[in-house]
Short mmCIF file of C-alpha atoms in Angstrom, two decimals:
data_model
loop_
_atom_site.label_atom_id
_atom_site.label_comp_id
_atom_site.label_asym_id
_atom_site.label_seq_id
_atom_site.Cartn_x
_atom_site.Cartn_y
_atom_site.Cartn_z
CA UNK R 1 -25.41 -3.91 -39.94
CA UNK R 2 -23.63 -2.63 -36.98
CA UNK R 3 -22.86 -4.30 -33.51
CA UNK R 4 -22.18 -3.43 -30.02
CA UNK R 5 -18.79 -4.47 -28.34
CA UNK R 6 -18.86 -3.89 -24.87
CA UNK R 7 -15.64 -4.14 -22.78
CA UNK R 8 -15.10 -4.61 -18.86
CA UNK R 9 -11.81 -4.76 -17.33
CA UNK R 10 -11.13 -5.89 -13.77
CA UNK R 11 -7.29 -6.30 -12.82
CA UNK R 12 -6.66 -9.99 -14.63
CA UNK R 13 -10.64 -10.24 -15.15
CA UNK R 14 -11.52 -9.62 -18.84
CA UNK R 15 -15.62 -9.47 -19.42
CA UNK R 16 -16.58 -9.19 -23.65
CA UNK R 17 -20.29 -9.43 -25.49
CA UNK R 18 -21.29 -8.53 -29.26
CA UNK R 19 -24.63 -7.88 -29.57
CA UNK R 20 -26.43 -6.51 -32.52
CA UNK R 21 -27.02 -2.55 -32.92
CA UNK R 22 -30.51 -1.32 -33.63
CA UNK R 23 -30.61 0.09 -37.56
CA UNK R 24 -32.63 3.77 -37.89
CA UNK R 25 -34.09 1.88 -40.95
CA UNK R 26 -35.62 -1.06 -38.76
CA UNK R 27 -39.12 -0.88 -38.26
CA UNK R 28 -40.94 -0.50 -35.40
CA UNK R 29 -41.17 -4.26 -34.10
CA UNK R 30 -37.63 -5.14 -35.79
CA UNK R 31 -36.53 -2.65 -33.47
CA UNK R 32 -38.46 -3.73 -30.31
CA UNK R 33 -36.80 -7.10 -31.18
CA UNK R 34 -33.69 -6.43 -31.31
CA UNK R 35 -33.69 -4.21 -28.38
CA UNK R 36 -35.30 -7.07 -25.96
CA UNK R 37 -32.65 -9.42 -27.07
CA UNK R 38 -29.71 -6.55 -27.04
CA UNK R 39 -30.96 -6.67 -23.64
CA UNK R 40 -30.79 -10.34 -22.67
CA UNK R 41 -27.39 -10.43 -24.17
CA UNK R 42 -26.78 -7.80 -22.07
CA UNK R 43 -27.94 -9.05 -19.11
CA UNK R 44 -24.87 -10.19 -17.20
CA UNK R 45 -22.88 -6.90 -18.81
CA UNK R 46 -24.80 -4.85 -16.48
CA UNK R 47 -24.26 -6.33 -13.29
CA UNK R 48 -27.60 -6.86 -12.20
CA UNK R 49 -26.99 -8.97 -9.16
CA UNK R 50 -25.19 -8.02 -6.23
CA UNK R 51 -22.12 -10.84 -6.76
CA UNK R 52 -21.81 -9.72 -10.28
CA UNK R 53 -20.78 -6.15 -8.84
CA UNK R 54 -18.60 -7.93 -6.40
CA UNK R 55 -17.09 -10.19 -8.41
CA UNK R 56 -15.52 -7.12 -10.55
CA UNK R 57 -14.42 -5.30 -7.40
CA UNK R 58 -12.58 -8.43 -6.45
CA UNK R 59 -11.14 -8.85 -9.26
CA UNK R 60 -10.24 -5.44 -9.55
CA UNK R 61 -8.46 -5.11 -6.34
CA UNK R 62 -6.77 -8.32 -4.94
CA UNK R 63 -4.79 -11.32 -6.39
CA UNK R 64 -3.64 -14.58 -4.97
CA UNK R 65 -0.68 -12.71 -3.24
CA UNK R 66 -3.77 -10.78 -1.23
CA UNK R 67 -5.26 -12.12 2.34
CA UNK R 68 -9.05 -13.82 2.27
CA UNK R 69 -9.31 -13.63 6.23
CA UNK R 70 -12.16 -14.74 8.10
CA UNK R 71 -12.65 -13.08 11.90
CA UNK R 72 -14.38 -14.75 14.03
CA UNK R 73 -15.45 -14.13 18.02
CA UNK R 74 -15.43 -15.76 21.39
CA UNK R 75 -17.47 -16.05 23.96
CA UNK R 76 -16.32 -12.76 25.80
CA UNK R 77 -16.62 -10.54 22.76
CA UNK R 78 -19.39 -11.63 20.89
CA UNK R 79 -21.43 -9.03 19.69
CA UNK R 80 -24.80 -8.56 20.58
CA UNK R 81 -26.33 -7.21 17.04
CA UNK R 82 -24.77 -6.30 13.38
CA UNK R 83 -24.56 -2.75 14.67
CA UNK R 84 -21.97 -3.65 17.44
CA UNK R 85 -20.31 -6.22 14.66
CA UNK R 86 -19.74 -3.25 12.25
CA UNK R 87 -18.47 -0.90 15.17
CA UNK R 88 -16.12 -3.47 15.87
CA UNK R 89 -15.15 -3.74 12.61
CA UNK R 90 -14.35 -0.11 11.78
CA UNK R 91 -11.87 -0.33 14.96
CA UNK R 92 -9.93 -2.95 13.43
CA UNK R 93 -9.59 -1.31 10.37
CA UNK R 94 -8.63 2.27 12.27
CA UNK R 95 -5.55 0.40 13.91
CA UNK R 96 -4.67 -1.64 10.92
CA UNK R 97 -4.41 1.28 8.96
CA UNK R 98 -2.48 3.11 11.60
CA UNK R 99 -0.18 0.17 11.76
CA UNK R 100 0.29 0.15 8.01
CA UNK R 101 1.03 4.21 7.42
CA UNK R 102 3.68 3.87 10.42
CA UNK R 103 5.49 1.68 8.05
CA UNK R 104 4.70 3.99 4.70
CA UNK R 105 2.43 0.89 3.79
CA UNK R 106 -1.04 1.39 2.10
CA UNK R 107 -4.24 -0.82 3.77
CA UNK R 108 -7.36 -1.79 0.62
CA UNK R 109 -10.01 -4.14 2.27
CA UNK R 110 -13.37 -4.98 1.52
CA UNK R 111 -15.59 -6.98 3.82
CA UNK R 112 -18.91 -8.78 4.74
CA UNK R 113 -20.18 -9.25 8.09
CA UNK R 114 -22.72 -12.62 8.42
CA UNK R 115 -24.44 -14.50 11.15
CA UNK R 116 -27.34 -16.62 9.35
CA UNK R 117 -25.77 -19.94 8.62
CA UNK R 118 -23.68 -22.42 10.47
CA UNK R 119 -23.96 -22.01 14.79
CA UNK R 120 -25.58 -18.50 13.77
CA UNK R 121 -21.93 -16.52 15.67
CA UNK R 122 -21.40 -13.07 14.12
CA UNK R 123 -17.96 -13.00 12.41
CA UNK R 124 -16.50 -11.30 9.49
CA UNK R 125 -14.96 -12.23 6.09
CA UNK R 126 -12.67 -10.23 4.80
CA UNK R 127 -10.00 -9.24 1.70
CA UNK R 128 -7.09 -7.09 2.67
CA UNK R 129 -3.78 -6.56 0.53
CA UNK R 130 -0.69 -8.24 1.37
CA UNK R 131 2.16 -6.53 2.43
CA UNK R 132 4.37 -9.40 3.16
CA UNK R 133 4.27 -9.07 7.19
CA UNK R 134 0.84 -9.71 8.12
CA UNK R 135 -0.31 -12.43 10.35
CA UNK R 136 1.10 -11.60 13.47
CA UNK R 137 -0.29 -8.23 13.12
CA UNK R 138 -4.14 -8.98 12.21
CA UNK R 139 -3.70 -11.38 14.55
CA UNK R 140 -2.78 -8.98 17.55
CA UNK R 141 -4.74 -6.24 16.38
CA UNK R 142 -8.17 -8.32 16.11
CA UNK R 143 -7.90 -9.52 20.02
CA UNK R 144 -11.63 -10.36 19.58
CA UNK R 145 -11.47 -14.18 18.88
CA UNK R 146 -10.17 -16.30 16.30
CA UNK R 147 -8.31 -15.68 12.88
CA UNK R 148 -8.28 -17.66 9.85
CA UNK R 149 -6.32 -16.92 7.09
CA UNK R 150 -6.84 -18.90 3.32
CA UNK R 151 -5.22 -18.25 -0.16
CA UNK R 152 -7.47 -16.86 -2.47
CA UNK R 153 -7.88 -19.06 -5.50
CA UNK R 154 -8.21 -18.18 -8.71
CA UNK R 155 -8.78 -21.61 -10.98
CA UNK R 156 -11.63 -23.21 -12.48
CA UNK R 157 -13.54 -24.69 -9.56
CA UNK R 158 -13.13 -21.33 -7.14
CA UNK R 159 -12.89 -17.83 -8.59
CA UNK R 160 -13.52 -14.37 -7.92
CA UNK R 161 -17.08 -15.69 -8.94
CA UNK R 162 -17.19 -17.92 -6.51
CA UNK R 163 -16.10 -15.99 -4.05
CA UNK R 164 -18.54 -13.29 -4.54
CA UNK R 165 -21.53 -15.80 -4.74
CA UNK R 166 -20.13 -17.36 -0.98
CA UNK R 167 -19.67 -13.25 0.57
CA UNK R 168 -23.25 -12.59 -0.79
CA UNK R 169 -24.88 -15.77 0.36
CA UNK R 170 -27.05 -14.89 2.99
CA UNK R 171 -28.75 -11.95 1.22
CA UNK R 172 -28.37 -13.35 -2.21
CA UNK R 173 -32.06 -12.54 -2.99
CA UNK R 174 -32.12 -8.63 -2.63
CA UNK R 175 -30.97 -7.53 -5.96
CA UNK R 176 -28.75 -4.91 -6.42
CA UNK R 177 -28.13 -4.46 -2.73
CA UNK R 178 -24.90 -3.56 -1.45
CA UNK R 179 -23.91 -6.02 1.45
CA UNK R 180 -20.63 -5.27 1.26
CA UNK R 181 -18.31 -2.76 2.69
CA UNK R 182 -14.76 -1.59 1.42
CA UNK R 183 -12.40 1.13 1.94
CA UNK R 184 -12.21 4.03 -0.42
CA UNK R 185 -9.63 3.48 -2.24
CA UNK R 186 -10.61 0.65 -4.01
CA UNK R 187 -10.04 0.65 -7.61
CA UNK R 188 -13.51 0.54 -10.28
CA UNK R 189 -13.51 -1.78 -12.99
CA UNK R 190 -12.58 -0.25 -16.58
CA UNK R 191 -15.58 -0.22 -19.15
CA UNK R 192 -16.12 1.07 -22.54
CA UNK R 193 -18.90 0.64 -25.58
CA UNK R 194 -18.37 0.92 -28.71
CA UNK R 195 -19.63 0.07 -32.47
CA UNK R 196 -17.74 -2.62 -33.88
CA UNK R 197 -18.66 -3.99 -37.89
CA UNK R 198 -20.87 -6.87 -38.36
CA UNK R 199 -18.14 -9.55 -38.87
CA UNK R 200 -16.46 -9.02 -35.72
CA UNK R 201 -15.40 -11.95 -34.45
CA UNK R 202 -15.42 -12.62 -30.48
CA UNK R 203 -13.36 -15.35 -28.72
CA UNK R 204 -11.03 -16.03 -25.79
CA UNK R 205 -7.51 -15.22 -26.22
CA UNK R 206 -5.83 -18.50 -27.22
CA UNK R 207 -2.91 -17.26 -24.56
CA UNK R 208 -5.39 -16.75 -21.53
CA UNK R 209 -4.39 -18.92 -18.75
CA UNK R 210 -8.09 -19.37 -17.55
CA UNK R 211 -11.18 -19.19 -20.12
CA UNK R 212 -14.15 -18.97 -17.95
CA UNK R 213 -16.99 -18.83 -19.94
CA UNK R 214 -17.72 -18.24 -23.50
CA UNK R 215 -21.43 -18.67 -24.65
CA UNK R 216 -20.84 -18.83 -28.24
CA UNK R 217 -22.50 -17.38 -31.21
CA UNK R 218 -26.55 -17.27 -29.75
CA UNK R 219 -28.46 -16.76 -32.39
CA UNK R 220 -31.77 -14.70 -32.24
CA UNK R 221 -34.82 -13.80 -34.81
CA UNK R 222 -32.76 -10.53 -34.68
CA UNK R 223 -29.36 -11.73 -34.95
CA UNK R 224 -26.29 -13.20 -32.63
CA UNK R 225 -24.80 -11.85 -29.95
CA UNK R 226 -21.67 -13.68 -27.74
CA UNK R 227 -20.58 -13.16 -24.28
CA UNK R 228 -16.69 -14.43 -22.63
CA UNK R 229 -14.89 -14.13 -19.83
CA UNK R 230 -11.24 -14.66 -18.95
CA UNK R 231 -8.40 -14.26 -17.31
CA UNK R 232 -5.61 -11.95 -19.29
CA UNK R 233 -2.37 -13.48 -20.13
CA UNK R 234 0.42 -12.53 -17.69
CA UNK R 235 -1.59 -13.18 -14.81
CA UNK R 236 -1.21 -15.69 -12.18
CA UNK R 237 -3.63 -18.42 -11.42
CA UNK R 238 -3.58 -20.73 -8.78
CA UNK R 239 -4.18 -23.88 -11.18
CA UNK R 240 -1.54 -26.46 -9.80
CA UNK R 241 -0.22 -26.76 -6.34
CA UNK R 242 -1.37 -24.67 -3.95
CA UNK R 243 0.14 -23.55 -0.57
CA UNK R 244 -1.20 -24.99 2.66
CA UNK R 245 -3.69 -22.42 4.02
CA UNK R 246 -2.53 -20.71 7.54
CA UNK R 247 -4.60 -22.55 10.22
CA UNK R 248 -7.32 -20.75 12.79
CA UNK R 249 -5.49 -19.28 15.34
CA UNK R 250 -8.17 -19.16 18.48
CA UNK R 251 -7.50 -16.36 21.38
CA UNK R 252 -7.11 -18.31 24.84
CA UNK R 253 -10.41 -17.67 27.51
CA UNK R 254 -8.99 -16.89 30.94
#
C-alpha cells in the first residue's frame, strides 16, 4: 500500500508528513476512512490558520542577520484610524526603498499594523532585510515616534512560530485571513507531493541543528501517518549567546 510524502521548504524551515494513500481496491467506507484521517494528518500541511501561512513566509524570507523592528508613535503623529496607520506606513516604505536603490541595495519587508492590546497606541511591527547600515536610516526616515530594533531568534523557546503566533495575535480567530502585509518580492515557500512506498521511514535529520516537532508514528484504524519539522543543517540558530538587542530610540517633543 502506497503513501503520501508531502514536502514544504521555507529558507532553513523544513515541514515533512507520511500519510497513507487511498487504494482503488478499498471499499467504500475504507476509503472514507482513510481519507478523513489523510486529512487530519494533513491538517497543519495545509496551512489552515493564518500564522501557519506566516510562519512559512518568515521563514522563507528573513534570518537572524534580518531586522524585527517595531515602530511606534508619539503624541504629535499618532494616527487617528488603521487607514491613516497604513498610509503612513506605505510612506516609509516609499523612502526606504528609495534610500536602498540609491545605494544598488534591494528592500523585502513584511509587516503588521496593531492597536488592541497594551495602552491601545497604533504602531507597527515589522521584518525588513539587513543590509549592514540600517539603524540610523529607519531611524531618520520613520520621524514619526519611536524605534525599536530586536534580533530575531530562531531557538527552541522563540521561532518563526512564535513569531507568527505574536504578529497574528489580535485577529488570531479569523481563519485564513491575511493580516499581514509584505512587499512583492517576497519569496513562496517550496512544496511538492508525491507517492512514496509503504516502508518509508520519516524522521528528523540527525544533523539538524533545531528539531522542532516530530509527532511520531500516529497510528489510525486506517494506518499511520507522521508529521516533523526542522531546521536544515547549515543554518544558523540563535541557540547560545545572543547579542544585546538595540534599545528604543524615542523622537524628542518640542
Amino acid at each position: 500500500m502506497a503513501k503520501f510524502k508531502k514536502v514544504i521548504v521555507a529558507g532553513p524551515l523544513v515541514v515533512e508528513c507520511v500519510y497513507p494513500a487511498p487504494n482503488p481496491r478499498d471499499s467504500n467506507g475504507v476509503r472514507a476512512g482513510k481519507k478523513e484521517m489523510s486529512s487530519e494528518a494533513q491538517r497543519r500541511m495545509n496551512l489552515k490558520y493564518a500564522y501557519q501561512k506566516l510562519e512559512l513566509l518568515i521563514a522563507a524570507n528573513f534570518g537572524i542577520r534580518d531586522l524585527y523592528v517595531t515602530l511606534t508613535y508619539d503624541d504629535a503623529h499618532l494616527p487617528r484610524n488603521g487607514a491613516e496607520a497604513r498610509k503612513i506606513m506605505q510612506a516609509f516604505w516609499k523612502r526606504l526603498r528609495k534610500a536602498r536603490k540609491e545605494k544598488n541595495q534591494e528592500l523585502c519587508y513584511l509587516y503588521v499594523t496593531e492597536h488592541k492590546h497594551g495602552d491601545g497606541r497604533w504602531h507597527h511591527h515589522a521584518l525588513i532585510n539587513a543590509t549592514g547600515d540600517d539603524y540610523n536610516l529607519i531611524r531618520h526616515l520613520w520621524g514619526q515616534g519611536g524605534v525599536e530594533f530586536k534580533q530575531l531568534r530562531i531557538d527552541r523557546d522563540k521561532n518563526f512560530e512564535t513569531l507568527a503566533w505574536y504578529l497574528c495575535k489580535e485577529q488570531r480567530d479569523k481563519v485564513g485571513l491575511r493580516l499581514w502585509s509584505g512587499s512583492r518580492n517576497l519569496r513562496k515557500p517550496e512544496r511538492e507531493c508525491f507517492r512514496v512506498p509503504n516502508d518509508t521511514p520519516l524522521s528528523i535529520p540527525p544533523n539538524s541543528p533545531l528539531p522542532l516537532m516530530d509527532t511520531g508514528d500516529v497510528a489510525t484504524a486506517y494506518g499511520h501517518y507522521r508529521y516533523i519539522k526542522y531546521l536544515a543543517a547549515g543554518w544558523e540558530t540563535t541557540i547560545g549567546p545572543r547579542p544585546k538587542a538595540k534599545r528604543r530610540c524615542r523622537r524628542k517633543r518640542p
